[in-house]
XYZ file of C-alpha atoms in Angstrom:
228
model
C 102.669 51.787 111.848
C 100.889 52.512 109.047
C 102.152 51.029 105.323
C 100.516 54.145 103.654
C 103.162 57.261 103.123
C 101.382 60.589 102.597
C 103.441 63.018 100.716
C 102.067 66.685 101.535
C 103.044 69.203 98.744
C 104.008 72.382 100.725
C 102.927 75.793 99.187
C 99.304 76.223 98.760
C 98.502 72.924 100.708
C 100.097 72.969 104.208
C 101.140 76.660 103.836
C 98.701 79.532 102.809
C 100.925 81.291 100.411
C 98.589 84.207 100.252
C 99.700 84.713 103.951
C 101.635 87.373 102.411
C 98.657 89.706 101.345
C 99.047 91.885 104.679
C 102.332 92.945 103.978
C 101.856 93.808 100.363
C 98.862 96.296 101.821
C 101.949 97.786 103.555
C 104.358 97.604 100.633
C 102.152 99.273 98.301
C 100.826 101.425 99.709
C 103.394 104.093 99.150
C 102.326 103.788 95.937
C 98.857 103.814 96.825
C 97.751 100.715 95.412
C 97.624 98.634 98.558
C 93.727 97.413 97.278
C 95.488 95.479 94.851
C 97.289 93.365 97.110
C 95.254 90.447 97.207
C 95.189 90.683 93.214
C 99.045 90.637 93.335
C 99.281 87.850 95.515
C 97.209 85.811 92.861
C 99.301 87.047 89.991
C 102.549 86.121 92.336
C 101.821 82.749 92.821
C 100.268 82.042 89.197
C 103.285 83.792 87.443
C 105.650 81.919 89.904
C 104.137 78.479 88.919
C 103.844 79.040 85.305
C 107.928 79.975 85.368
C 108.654 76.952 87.173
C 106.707 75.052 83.891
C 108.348 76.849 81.724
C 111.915 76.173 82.839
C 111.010 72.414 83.122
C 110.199 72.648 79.575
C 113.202 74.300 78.557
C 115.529 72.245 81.050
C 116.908 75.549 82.539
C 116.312 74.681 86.048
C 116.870 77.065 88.643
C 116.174 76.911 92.468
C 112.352 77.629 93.561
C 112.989 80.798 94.779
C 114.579 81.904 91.901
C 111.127 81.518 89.926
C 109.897 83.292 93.054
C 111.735 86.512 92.795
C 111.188 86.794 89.109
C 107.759 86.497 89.181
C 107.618 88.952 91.860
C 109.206 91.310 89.415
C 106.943 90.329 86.815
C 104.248 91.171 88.574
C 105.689 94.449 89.902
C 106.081 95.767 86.410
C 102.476 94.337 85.450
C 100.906 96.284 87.843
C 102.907 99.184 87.924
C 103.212 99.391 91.576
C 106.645 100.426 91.491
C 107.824 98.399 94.371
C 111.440 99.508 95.066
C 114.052 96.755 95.528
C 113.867 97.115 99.516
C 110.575 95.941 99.210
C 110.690 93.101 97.533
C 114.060 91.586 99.377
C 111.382 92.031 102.434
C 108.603 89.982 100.465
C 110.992 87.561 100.152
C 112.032 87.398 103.512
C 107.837 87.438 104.489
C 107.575 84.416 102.380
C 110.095 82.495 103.416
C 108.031 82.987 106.600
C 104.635 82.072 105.198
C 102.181 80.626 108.151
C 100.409 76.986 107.951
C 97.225 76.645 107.259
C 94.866 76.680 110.326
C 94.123 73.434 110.539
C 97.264 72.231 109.584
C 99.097 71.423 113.045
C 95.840 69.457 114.287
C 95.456 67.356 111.375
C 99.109 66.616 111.392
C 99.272 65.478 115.100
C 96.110 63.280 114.094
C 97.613 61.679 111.667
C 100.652 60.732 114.375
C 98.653 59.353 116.991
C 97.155 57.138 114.088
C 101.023 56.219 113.296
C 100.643 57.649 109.208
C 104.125 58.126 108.271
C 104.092 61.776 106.345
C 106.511 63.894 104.325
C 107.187 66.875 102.841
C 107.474 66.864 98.929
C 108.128 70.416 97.436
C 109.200 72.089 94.298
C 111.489 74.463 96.739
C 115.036 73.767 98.024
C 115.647 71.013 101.230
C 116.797 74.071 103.294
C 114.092 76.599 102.234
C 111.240 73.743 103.112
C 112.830 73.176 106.371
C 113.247 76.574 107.042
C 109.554 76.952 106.446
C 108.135 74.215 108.137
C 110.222 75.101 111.060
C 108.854 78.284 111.712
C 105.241 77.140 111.315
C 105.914 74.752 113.825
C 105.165 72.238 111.805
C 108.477 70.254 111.168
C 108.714 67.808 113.583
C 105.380 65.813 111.821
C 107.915 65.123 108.867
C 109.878 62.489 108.723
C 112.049 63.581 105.830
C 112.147 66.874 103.410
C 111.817 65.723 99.697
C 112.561 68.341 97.445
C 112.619 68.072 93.336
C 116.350 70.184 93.597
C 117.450 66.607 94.027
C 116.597 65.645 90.541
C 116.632 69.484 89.308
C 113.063 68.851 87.737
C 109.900 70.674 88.416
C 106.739 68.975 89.197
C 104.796 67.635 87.405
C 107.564 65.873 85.613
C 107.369 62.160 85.989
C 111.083 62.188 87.309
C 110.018 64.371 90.307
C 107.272 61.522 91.273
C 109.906 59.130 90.318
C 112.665 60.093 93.024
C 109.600 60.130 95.847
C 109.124 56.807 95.449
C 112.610 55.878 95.498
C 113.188 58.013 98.320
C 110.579 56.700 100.139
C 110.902 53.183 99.300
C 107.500 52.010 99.480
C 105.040 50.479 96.291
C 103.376 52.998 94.302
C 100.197 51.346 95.869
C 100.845 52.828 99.127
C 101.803 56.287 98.332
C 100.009 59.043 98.452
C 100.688 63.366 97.025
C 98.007 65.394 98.961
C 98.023 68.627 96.943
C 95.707 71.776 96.660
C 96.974 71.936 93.056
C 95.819 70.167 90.329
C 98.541 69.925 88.307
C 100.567 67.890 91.019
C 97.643 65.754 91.455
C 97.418 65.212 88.073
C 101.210 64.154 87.841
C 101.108 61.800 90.359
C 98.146 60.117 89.118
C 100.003 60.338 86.120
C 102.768 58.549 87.628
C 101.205 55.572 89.083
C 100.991 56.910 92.838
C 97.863 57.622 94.805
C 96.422 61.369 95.199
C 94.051 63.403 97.082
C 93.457 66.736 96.309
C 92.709 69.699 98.908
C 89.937 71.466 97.520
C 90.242 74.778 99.631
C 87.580 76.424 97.837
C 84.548 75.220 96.782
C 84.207 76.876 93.847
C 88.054 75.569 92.583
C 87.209 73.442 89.403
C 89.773 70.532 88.872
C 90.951 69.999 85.178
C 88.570 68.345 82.623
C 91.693 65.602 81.423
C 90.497 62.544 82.501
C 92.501 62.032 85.306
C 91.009 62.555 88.612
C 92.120 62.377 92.478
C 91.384 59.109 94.207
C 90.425 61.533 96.759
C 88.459 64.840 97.187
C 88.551 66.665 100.933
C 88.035 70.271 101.973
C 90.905 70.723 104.421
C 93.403 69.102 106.125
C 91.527 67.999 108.950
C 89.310 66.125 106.434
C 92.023 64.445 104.925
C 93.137 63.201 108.110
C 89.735 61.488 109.622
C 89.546 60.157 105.735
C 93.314 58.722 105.986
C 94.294 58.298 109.937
C-alpha cells in the first residue's frame, strides 16, 4: 500500500458540473433562451463559488447547496430567463445527479490496482458527496468522504486543509489535493500539502501568485499513470 493519500476535490474535477447544460436547453426554453444554457452553466458555477468565498469571509457559513440554489437564482434574474420555481427545484435535483468525468472510473480503478489510497475532499455536505459519488458509480474507490461542513469553513481556508490532514492522519509530505481549480490548489500549497492540478482545458491559465502545483496533468487518466 501506497504511503501517498490523494485527496480528489469533487465538483469540476471528478464530476463535470456542466453536465447540467442539457437540461437547462430544456428548462429555458419556454422562455426561449435555451442558447444560453451553456452561458448559464458558467455563470452558475462562477456565482456559486464566489458565494461560497464570500460567506467564508464573512463567517456566515451555510451548507454547499445553499450557495448552490442562490446562485442559481442569481443567475436566473441576471439573465432574465424567468425560470419558474419548478424548474429550478429540478436543476437541483439534476445536479445532485451530475455524471463523472469520462475518464474518471478508469483512472480510479488504476489507481487501486496500484494500491493509492484516495478520498473525496469537497466543499459540499458528507451526504450530498456520497449521494453523488454513488450514482456515478464512483464511490466505492473512496475510502472516506471529507467534507469542509465538518469544520463549517470553505476552501481555501487553511482550516479546511487543516482537518484533511488530521482526518487522514498522514505527513503533509505525503498528501496530495488533485483539483481542476486553482484556488484549491493554491490553498493547499498554501497549506503545506502536495497538489496537482487538472488542467481540463488547455487554454485554462493558472493564477500569476507565485504559488504553483507540484503537478500539471490533462485528465484523470494522466494523473493516474503520473501517481499509480
Amino acid at each position: 500500500m501506497s504511503a501517498k493519500v490523494l485527496a480528489f476535490d469533487v465538483y469540476g474535477t471528478l464530476i463535470d458540473t456542466h453536465g447540467v447544460v442539457t437540461e437547462l436547453e430544456t428548462r429555458l426554453s419556454a422562455s426561449g433562451k435555451a442558447a444560453q444554457a451553456a452561458d448559464f452553466s458558467r455563470r452558475w458555477r462562477d456565482k456559486q463559488l464566489e458565494y461560497s468565498f464570500r460567506r467564508g469571509l464573512m463567517g456566515a457559513y451555510v451548507p454547499f447547496s445553499q450557495c448552490t440554489r442562490e446562485a442559481l437564482d442569481f443567475t436566473d434574474r441576471a439573465l432574465q430567463t424567468e425560470l419558474r420555481e419548478t424548474d429550478k427545484d429540478h436543476l437541483m435535483e439534476v445536479y445532485a445527479r451530475l455524471p463523472a468525468f469520462p475518464e474518471t472510473a478508469a483512472a480510479l480503478a488504476r489507481l487501486d490496482r496500484a494500491g493509492v489510497r484516495c478520498v473525496a475532499f469537497s466543499n459540499g455536505t458528507a451526504a450530498a458527496v456520497e449521494g453523488l459519488l454513488d450514482q456515478a458509480g464512483i464511490r466505492a474507490h473512496f475510502e472516506a468522504v471529507v467534507s469542509v461542513d465538518e469544520v463549517k469553513r470553505f476552501k481555501p481556508d487553511p482550516a479546511v486543509y487543516a482537518h484533511l490532514r488530521q482526518r487522514l492522519e498522514v505527513d503533509p509530505g505525503d498528501t496530495w489535493l488533485i483539483s481542476s481549480n486553482p484556488f484549491d490548489v493554491i490553498g493547499a500549497r498554501h497549506a503545506g500539502l502536495h497538489a496537482a492540478w487538472v488542467r481540463r482545458s488547455s487554454e485554462a491559465p493558472f493564477d500569476p501568485w507565485g504559488i504553483e502545483p507540484d503537478m500539471t496533468v490533462a485528465d484523470l487518466d494522466a494523473l493516474a499513470e503520473r501517481l499509480g
